[in-house]
Short mmCIF file of C-alpha atoms and ligand atoms in Angstrom, two decimals:
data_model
loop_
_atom_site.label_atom_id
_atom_site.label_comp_id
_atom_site.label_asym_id
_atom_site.label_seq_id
_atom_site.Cartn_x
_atom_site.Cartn_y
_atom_site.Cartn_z
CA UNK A 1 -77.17 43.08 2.66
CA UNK A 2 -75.06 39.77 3.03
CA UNK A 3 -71.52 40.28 5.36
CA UNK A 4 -68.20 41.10 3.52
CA UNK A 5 -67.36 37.82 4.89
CA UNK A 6 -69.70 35.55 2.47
CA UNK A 7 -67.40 37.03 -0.38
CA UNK A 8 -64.49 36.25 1.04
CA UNK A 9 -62.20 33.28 1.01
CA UNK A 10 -63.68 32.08 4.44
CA UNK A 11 -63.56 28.33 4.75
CA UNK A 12 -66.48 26.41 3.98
CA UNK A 13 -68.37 24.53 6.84
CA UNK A 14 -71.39 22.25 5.96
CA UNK A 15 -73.93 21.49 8.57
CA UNK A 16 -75.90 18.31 8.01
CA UNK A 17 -79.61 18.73 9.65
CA UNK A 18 -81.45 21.87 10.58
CA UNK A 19 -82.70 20.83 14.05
CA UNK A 20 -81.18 22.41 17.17
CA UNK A 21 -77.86 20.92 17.33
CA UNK A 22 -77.11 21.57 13.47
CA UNK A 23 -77.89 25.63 13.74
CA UNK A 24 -76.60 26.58 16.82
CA UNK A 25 -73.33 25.18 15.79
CA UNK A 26 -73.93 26.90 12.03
CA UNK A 27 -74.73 29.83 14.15
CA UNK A 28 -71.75 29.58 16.26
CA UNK A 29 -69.46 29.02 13.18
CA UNK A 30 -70.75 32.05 11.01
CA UNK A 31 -70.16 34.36 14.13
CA UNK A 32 -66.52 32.97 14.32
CA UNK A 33 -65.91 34.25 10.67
CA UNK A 34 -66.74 30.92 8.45
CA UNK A 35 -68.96 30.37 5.38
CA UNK A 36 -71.79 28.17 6.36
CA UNK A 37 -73.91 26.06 4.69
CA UNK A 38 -76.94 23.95 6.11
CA UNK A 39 -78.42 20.94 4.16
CA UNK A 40 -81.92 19.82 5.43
CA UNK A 41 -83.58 17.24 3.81
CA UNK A 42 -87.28 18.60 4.99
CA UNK A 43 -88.95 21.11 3.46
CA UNK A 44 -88.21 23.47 6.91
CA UNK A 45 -85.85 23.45 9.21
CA UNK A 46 -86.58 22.80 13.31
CA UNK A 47 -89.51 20.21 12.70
CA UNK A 48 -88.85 18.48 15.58
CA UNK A 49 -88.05 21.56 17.58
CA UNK A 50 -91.39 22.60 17.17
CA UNK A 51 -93.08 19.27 18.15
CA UNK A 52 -91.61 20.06 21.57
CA UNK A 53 -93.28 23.30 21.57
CA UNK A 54 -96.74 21.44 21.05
CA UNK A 55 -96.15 20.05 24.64
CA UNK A 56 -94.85 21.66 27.66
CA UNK A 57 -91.58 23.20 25.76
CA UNK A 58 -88.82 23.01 28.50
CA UNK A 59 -85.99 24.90 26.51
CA UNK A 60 -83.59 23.79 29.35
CA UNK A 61 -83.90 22.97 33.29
CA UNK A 62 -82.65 25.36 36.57
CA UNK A 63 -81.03 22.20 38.38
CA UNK A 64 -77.89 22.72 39.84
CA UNK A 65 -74.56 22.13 37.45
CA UNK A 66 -73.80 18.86 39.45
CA UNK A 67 -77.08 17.10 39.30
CA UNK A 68 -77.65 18.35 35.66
CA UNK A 69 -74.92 16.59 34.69
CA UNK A 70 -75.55 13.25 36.43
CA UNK A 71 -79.11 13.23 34.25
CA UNK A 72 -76.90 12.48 31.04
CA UNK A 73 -75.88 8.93 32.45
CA UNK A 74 -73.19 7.01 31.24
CA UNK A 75 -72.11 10.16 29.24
CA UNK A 76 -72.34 12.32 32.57
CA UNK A 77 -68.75 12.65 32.58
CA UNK A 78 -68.50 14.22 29.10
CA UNK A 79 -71.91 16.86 29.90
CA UNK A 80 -70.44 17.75 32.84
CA UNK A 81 -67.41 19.58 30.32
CA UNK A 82 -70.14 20.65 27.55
CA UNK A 83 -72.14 21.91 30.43
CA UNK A 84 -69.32 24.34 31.05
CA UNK A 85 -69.04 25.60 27.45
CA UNK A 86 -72.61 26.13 26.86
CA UNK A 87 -75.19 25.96 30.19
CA UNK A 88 -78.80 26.46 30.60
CA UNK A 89 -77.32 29.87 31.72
CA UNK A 90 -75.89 30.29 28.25
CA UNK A 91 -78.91 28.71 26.50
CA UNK A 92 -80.76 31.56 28.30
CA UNK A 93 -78.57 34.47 27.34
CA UNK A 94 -78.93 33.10 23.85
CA UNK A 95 -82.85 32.95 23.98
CA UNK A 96 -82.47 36.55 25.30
CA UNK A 97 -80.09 37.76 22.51
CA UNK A 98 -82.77 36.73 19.93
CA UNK A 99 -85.45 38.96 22.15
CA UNK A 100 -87.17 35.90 23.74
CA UNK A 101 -87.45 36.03 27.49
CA UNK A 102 -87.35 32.58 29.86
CA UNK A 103 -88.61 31.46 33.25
CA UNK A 104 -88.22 28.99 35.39
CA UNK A 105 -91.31 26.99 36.31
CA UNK A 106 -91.87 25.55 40.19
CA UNK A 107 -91.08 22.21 38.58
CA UNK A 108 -87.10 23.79 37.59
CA UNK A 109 -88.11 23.22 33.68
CA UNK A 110 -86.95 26.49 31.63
CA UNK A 111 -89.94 27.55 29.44
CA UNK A 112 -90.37 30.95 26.97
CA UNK A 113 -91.87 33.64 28.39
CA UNK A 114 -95.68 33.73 28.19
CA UNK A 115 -95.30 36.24 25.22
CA UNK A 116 -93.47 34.01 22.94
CA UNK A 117 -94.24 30.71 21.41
CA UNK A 118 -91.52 28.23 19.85
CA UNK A 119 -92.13 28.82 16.79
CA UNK A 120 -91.37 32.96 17.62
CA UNK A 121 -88.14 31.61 18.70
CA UNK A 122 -87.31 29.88 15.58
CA UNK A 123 -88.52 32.70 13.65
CA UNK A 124 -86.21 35.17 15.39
CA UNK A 125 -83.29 32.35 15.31
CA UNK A 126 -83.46 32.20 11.51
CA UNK A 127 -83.54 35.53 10.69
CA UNK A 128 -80.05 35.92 12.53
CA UNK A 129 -78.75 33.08 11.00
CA UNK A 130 -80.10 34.73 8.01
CA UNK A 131 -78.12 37.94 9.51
CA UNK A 132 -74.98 36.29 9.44
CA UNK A 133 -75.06 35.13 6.07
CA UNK A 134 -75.88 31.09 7.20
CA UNK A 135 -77.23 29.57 3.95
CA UNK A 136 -80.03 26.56 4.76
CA UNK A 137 -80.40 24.39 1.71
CA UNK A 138 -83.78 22.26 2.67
CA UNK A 139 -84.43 19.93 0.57
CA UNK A 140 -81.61 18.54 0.27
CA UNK A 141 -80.64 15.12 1.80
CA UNK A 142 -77.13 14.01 2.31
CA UNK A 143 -76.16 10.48 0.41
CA UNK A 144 -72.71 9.90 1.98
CA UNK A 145 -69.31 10.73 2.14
CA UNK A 146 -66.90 10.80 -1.34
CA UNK A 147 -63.63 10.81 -0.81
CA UNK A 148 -61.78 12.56 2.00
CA UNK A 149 -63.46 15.42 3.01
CA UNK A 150 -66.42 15.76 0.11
CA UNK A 151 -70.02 15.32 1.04
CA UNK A 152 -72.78 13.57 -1.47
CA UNK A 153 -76.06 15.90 -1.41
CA UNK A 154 -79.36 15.35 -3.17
CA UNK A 155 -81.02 18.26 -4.25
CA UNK A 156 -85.15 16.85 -3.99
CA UNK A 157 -86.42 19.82 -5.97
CA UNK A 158 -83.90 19.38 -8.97
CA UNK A 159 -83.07 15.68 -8.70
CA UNK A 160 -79.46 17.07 -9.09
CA UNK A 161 -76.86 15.12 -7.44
CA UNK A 162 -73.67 17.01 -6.49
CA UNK A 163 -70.41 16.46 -4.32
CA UNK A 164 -69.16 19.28 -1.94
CA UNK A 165 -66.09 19.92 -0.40
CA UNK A 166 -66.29 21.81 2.56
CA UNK A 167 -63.08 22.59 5.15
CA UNK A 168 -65.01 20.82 7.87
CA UNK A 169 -68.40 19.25 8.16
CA UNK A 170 -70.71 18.87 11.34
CA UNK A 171 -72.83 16.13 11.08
CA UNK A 172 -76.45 16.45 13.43
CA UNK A 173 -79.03 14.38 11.63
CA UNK A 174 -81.02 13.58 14.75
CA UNK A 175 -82.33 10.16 16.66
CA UNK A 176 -84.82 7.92 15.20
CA UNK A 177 -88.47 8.99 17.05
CA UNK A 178 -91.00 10.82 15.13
CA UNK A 179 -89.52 10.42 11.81
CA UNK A 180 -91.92 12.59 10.27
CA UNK A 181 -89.73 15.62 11.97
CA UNK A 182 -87.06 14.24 9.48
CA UNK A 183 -84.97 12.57 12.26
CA UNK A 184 -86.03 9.13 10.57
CA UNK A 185 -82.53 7.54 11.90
CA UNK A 186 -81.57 5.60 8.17
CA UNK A 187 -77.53 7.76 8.49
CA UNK A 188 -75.97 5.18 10.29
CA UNK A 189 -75.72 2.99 7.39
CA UNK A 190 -73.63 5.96 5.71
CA UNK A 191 -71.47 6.16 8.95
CA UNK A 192 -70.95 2.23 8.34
CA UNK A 193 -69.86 3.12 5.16
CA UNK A 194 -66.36 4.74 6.94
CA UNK A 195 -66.37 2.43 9.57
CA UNK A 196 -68.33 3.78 12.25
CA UNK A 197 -70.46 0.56 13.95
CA UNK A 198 -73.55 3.08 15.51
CA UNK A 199 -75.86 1.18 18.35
CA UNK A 200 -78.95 0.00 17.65
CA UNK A 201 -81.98 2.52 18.15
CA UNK A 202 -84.16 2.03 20.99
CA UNK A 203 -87.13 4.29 22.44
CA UNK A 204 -86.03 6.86 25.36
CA UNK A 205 -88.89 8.35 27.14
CA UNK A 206 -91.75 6.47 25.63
CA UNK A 207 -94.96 5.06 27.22
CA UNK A 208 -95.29 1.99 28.54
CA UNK A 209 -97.43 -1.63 27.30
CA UNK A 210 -99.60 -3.13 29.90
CA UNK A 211 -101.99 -5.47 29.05
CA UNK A 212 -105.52 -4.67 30.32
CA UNK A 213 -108.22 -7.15 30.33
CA UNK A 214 -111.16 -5.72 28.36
CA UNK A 215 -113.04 -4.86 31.09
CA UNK A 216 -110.57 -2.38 32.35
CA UNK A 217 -110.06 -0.27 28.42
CA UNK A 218 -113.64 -0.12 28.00
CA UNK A 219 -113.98 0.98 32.10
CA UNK A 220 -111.04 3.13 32.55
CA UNK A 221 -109.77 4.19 28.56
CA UNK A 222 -107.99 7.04 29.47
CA UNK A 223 -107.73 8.89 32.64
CA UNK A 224 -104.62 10.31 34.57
CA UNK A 225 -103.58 10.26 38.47
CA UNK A 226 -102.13 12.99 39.69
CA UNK A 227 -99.21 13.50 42.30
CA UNK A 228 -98.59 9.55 42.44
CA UNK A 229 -94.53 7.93 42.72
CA UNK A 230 -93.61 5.26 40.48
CA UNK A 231 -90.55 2.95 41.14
CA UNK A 232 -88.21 0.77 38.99
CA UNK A 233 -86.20 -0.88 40.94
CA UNK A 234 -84.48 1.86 43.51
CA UNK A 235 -85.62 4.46 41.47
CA UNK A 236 -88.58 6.58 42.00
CA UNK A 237 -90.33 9.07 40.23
CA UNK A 238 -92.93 11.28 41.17
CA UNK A 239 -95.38 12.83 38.93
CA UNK A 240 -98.32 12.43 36.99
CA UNK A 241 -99.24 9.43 35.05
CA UNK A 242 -101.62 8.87 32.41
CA UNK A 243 -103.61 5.32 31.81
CA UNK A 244 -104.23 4.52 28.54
CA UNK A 245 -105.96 2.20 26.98
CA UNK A 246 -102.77 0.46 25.56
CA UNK A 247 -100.59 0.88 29.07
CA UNK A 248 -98.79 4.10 30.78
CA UNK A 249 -98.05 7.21 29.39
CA UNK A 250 -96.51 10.42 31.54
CA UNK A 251 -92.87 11.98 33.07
CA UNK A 252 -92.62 9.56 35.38
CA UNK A 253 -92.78 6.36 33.12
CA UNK A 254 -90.40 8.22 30.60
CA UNK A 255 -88.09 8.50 33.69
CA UNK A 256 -87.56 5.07 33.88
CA UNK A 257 -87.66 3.76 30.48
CA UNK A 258 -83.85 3.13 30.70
CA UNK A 259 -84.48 0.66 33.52
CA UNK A 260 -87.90 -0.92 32.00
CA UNK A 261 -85.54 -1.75 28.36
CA UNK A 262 -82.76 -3.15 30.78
CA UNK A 263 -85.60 -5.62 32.53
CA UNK A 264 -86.79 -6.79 29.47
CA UNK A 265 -83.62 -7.10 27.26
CA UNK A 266 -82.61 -9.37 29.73
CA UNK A 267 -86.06 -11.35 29.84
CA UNK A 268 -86.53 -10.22 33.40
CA UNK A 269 -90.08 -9.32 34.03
CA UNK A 270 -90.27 -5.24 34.50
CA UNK A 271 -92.80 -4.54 37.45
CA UNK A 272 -93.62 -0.94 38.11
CA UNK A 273 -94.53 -0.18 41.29
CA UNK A 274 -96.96 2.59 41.94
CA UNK A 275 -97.89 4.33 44.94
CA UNK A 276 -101.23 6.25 45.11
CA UNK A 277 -100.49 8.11 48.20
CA UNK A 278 -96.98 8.72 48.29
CA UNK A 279 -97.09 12.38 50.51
CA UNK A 280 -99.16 10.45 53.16
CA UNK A 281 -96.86 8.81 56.05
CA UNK A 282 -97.85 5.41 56.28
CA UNK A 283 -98.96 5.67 59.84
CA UNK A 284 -101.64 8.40 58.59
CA UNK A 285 -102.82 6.27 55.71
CA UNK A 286 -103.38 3.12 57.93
CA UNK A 287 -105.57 5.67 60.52
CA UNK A 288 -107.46 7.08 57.74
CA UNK A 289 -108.10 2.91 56.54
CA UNK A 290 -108.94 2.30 59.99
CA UNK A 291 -112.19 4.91 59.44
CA UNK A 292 -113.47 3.27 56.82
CA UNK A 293 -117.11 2.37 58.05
CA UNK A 294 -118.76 -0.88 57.54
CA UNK A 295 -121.22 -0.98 54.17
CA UNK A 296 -118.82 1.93 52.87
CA UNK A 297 -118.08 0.74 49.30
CA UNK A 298 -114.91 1.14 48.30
CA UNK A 299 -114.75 3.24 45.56
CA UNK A 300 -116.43 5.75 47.91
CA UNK A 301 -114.44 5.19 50.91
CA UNK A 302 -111.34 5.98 48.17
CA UNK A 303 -113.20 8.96 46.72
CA UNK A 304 -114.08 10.51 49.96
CA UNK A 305 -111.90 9.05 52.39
CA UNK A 306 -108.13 9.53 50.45
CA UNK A 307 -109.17 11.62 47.33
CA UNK A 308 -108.40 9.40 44.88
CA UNK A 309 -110.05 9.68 41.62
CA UNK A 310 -112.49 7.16 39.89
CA UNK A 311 -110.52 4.82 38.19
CA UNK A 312 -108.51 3.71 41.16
CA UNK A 313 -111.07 0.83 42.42
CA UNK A 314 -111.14 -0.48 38.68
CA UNK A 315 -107.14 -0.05 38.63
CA UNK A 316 -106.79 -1.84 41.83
CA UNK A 317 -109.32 -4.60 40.97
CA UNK A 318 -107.08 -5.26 38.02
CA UNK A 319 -103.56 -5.50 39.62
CA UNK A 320 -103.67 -5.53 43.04
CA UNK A 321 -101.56 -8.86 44.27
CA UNK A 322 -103.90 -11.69 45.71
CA UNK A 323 -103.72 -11.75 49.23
CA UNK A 324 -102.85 -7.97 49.23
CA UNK A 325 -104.05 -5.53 52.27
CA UNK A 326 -105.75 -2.26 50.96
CA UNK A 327 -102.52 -0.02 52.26
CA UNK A 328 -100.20 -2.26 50.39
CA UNK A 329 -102.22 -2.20 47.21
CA UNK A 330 -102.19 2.02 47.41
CA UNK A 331 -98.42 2.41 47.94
CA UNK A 332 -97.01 -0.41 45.84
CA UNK A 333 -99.50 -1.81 43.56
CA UNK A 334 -97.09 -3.92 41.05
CA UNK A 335 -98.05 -2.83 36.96
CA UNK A 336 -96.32 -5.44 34.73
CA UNK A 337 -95.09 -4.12 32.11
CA UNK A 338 -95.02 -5.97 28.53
CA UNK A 339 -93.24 -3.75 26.62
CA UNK A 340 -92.06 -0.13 25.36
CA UNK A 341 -93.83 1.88 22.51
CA UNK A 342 -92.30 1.75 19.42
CA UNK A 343 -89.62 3.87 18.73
CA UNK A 344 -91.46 5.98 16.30
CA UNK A 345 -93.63 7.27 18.96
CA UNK A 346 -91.04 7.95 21.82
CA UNK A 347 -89.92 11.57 23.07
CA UNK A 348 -86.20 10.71 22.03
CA UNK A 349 -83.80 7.71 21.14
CA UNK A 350 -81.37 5.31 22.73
CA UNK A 351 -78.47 4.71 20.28
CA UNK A 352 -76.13 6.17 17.60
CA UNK A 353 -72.97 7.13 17.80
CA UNK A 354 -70.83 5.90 19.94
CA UNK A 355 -68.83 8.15 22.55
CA UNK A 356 -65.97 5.80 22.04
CA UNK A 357 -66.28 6.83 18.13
CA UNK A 358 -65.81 10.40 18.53
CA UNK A 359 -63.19 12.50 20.09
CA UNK A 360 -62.74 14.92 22.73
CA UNK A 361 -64.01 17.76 20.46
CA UNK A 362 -66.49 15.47 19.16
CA UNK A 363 -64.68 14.95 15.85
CA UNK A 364 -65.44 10.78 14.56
CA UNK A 365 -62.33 9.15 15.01
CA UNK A 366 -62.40 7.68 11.83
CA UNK A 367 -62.65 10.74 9.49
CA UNK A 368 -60.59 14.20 10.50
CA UNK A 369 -62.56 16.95 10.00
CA UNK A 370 -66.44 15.69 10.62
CA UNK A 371 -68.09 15.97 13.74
CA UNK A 372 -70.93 15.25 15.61
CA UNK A 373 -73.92 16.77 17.12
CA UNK A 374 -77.51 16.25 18.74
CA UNK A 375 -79.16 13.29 19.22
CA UNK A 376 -77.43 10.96 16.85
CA UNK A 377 -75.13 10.83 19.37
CA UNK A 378 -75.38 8.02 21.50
CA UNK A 379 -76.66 9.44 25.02
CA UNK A 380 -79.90 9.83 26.57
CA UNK A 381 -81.46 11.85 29.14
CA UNK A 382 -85.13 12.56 30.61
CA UNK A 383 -87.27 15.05 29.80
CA UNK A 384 -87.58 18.49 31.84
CA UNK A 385 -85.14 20.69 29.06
CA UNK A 386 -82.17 17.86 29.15
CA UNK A 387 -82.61 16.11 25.57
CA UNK A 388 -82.74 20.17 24.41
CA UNK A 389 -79.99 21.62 26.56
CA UNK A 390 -77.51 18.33 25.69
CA UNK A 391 -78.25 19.28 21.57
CA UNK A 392 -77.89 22.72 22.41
CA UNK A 393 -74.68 22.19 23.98
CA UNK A 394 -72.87 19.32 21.74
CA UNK A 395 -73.82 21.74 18.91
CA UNK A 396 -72.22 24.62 20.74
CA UNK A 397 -68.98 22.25 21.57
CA UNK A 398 -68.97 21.11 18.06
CA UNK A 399 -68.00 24.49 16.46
CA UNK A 400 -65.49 25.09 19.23
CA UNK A 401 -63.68 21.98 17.86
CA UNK A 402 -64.39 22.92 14.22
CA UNK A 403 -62.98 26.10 15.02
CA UNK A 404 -59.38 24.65 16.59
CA UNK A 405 -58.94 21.88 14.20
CA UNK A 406 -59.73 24.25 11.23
CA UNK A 407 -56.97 26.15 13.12
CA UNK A 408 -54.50 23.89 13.17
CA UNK A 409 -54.95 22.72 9.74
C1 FAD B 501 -93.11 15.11 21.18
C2 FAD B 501 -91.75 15.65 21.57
C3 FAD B 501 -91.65 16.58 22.60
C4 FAD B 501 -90.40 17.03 23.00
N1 FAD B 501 -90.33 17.96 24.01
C5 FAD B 501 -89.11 18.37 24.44
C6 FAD B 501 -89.01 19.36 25.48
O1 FAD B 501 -90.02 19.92 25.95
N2 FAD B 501 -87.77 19.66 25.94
C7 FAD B 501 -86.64 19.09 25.43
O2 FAD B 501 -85.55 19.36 25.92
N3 FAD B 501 -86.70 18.23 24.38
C8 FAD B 501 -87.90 17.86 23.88
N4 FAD B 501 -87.97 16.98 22.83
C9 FAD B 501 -86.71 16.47 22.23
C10 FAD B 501 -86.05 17.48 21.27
O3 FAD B 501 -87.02 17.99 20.38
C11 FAD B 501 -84.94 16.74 20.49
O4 FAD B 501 -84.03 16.20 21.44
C12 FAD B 501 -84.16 17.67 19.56
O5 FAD B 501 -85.01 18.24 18.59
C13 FAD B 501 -83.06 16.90 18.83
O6 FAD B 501 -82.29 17.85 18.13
P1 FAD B 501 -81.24 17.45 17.01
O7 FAD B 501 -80.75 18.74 16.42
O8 FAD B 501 -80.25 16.50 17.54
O9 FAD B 501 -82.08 16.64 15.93
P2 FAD B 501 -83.45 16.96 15.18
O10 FAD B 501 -84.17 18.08 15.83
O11 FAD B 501 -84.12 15.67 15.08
O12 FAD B 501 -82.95 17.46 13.76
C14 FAD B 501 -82.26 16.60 12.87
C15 FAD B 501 -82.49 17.12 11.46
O13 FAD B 501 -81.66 16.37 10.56
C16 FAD B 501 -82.38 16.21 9.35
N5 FAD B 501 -81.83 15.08 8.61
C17 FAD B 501 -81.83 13.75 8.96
N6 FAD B 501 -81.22 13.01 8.01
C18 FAD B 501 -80.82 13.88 7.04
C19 FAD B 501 -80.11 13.73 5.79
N7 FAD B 501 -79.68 12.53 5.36
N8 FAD B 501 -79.86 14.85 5.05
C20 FAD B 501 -80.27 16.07 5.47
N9 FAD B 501 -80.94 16.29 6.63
C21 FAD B 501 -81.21 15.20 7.40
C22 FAD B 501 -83.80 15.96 9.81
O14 FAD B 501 -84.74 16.22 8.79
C23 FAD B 501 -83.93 16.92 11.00
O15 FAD B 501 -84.47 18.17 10.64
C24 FAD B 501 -89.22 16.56 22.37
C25 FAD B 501 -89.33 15.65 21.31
C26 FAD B 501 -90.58 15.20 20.91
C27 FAD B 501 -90.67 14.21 19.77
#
């Protein structure tokens, strides 16, 4: 049975994109009292929602409210208020309302319980939004804005064409990786449309180009190395790392993708610095060097000696610096980078909306009434639950400003 209140003169909301940040703040809006409507363009909603479950899944991260903030960068200032409104403590209580349990892992990532998979979460989400009388059109792709407050939608089944005008509209189309998920980042040209000048999309935790001679793909093709730190800069990472035959893939190389795109915007050259051995004090590693018997090859010296795996001779043979002692070459072997991969491939996006284009409530400056959500806004974070918990939460904060303009209107 549908609620009294889908009958009822209830103001209209539209929600643009089914992916997180699109139905928790339909979700949000149909338990304050409103009519909601979802327009997808794919088939499904939560495409991209699911990709994350294929990996690890962190649904948020246990870090301390401080230092979660501070991962959201330049827009650490505005988290550190959506943070309030909607935590990982709150993203946990929700998960819990829809009978799916959460832990924290040893590395502070938030995961499902062992009992539940993503797409159990999704299921359960939909059926309350179903629940609360939340109506997801997919299918249907939004063309633009017409007029004040009226929306353009394409129905793809029907071919039908049709305007709609809703009280208030929240906008959360997604970045620009994986467009297959639907998040294929062509809506900023309808923002430019109104006036709104979006920045340029760019690949957030992606891998990493390095190029290999031949010797080492064929040798090494793909192999990771465990517990290592890698530096950019002043910044290190620890973590695992994977070599591939292209370059780098792994947490700690999405880490610092920010820094790598800075280096080579500005035609600096972006060195990497990895350390092999980064829990053992450097006085240690230069004893254990100093045991290292005459005739001992070196890959068996490394393999026995220091436990490092089989690809580090090769990997050291191929970028250690000329000139370079053995201890030096294990703790800060230099990996030029020559580039990012593309954008399509990436975890997330750089780019979008500007903060400076949206308001406190998130509402776009130029048009009263629409605001924004997810990833098409113009942030970025790492991975470990933060690109989640910040669409989680500027959903969340975008029906609480929904909700006050609508009443003040
Ligand atoms: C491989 C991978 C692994 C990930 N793992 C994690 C993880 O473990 N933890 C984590 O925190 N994050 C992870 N993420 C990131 C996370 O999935 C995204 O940050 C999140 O899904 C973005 O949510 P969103 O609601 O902003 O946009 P999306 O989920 O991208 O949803 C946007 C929706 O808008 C729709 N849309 C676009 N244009 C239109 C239009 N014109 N009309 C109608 N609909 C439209 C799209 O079809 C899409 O469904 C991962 C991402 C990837 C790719």
């Amino acid at each position: 049975m549908k609620p009294d209140f889908l009958n009822s003169s209830a103001p209209l909301v539209a929600v643009v994109g089914g992916g997180p940040a699109g139905l928790l703040a339909a979700q949000h809006l149909a338990e304050a009292g409103y009519r909601v409507r979802v327009f997808e363009q794919k088939a499904t909603v939560g495409r991209k929602f699911l990709v994350a479950g294929h990996g690890g899944f962190n649904l948020t991260n246990g870090e301390n409210a401080a230092a979660f903030a501070g991962r959201y960068g330049a827009a650490s200032p505005l988290f550190e208020q959506l943070l309030t409104h909607f935590s990982p403590a709150s993203l946990r209580q929700w998960a819990a309302a829809l009978g799916i349990g959460t832990f924290v892992g040893t590395s502070g990532r938030i995961f499902p319980d062992a009992h539940h998979t993503p797409a159990d979460l999704l299921r359960a989400w939909l059926r309350r939004l179903g629940e609360l009388g939340v109506v997801i059109n997919t299918r249907h792709r939004w063309l633009g804005f017409a007029g004040a407050t009226g929306l353009r939608v394409l129905n793809e089944v029907s071919g039908e064409e049709f305007t709609l005008e809703p009280a208030a509209t929240v906008l959360a189309l997604g970045g620009a990786s994986w467009p297959q998920t639907g998040s294929d980042g062509r809506w900023p040209a309808l923002l430019a449309a109104i006036g709104v000048r979006c920045q340029p999309w760019q690949p957030a935790n992606c891998g990493a180009e390095v190029a290999w001679s031949a010797f080492f793909q064929e040798k090494v093709g793909r192999a990771p190395l465990k517990n290592i730190a890698l530096s950019c800069g002043s910044h290190t990472v620890r973590g695992e790392l994977m070599l591939t035959a292209y370059g780098l893939e792994g947490t700690p190389v999405y880490a610092l993708t920010p820094l790598v795109r800075a280096a080579l915007a500005a035609g600096e050259p972006a060195t990497l610095l990895l350390n092999l051995k980064p829990d053992l004090p450097p006085t240690d590693l230069a004893q254990r060097l100093a045991r290292r018997r005459p005739g001992t090859s070196l890959a068996a010296f490394l393999a026995n000696g220091l436990h490092l795996p089989a690809p580090v001779p090769t990997l050291l043979r191929e970028l250690a610096a000329p000139g370079a002692d053995l201890a030096t070459s294990l703790t800060e072997l230099p990996i030029p980078v020559a580039g990012l991969r593309p954008l399509a491939e990436a975890i997330s996006a750089a780019g979008g909306v500007p903060l400076a284009e949206v308001d406190e409530h998130l509402m776009l400056r130029q048009r009263p009434g629409t605001f924004v959500a997810g990833e098409m806004l113009d942030w970025e974070a790492p991975t470990g639950g933060y690109l989640l918990q910040g669409c989680f939460s500027t959903g969340a904060w975008a029906a609480t400003g929904v909700r006050q303009w609508l009443a003040a209107q």
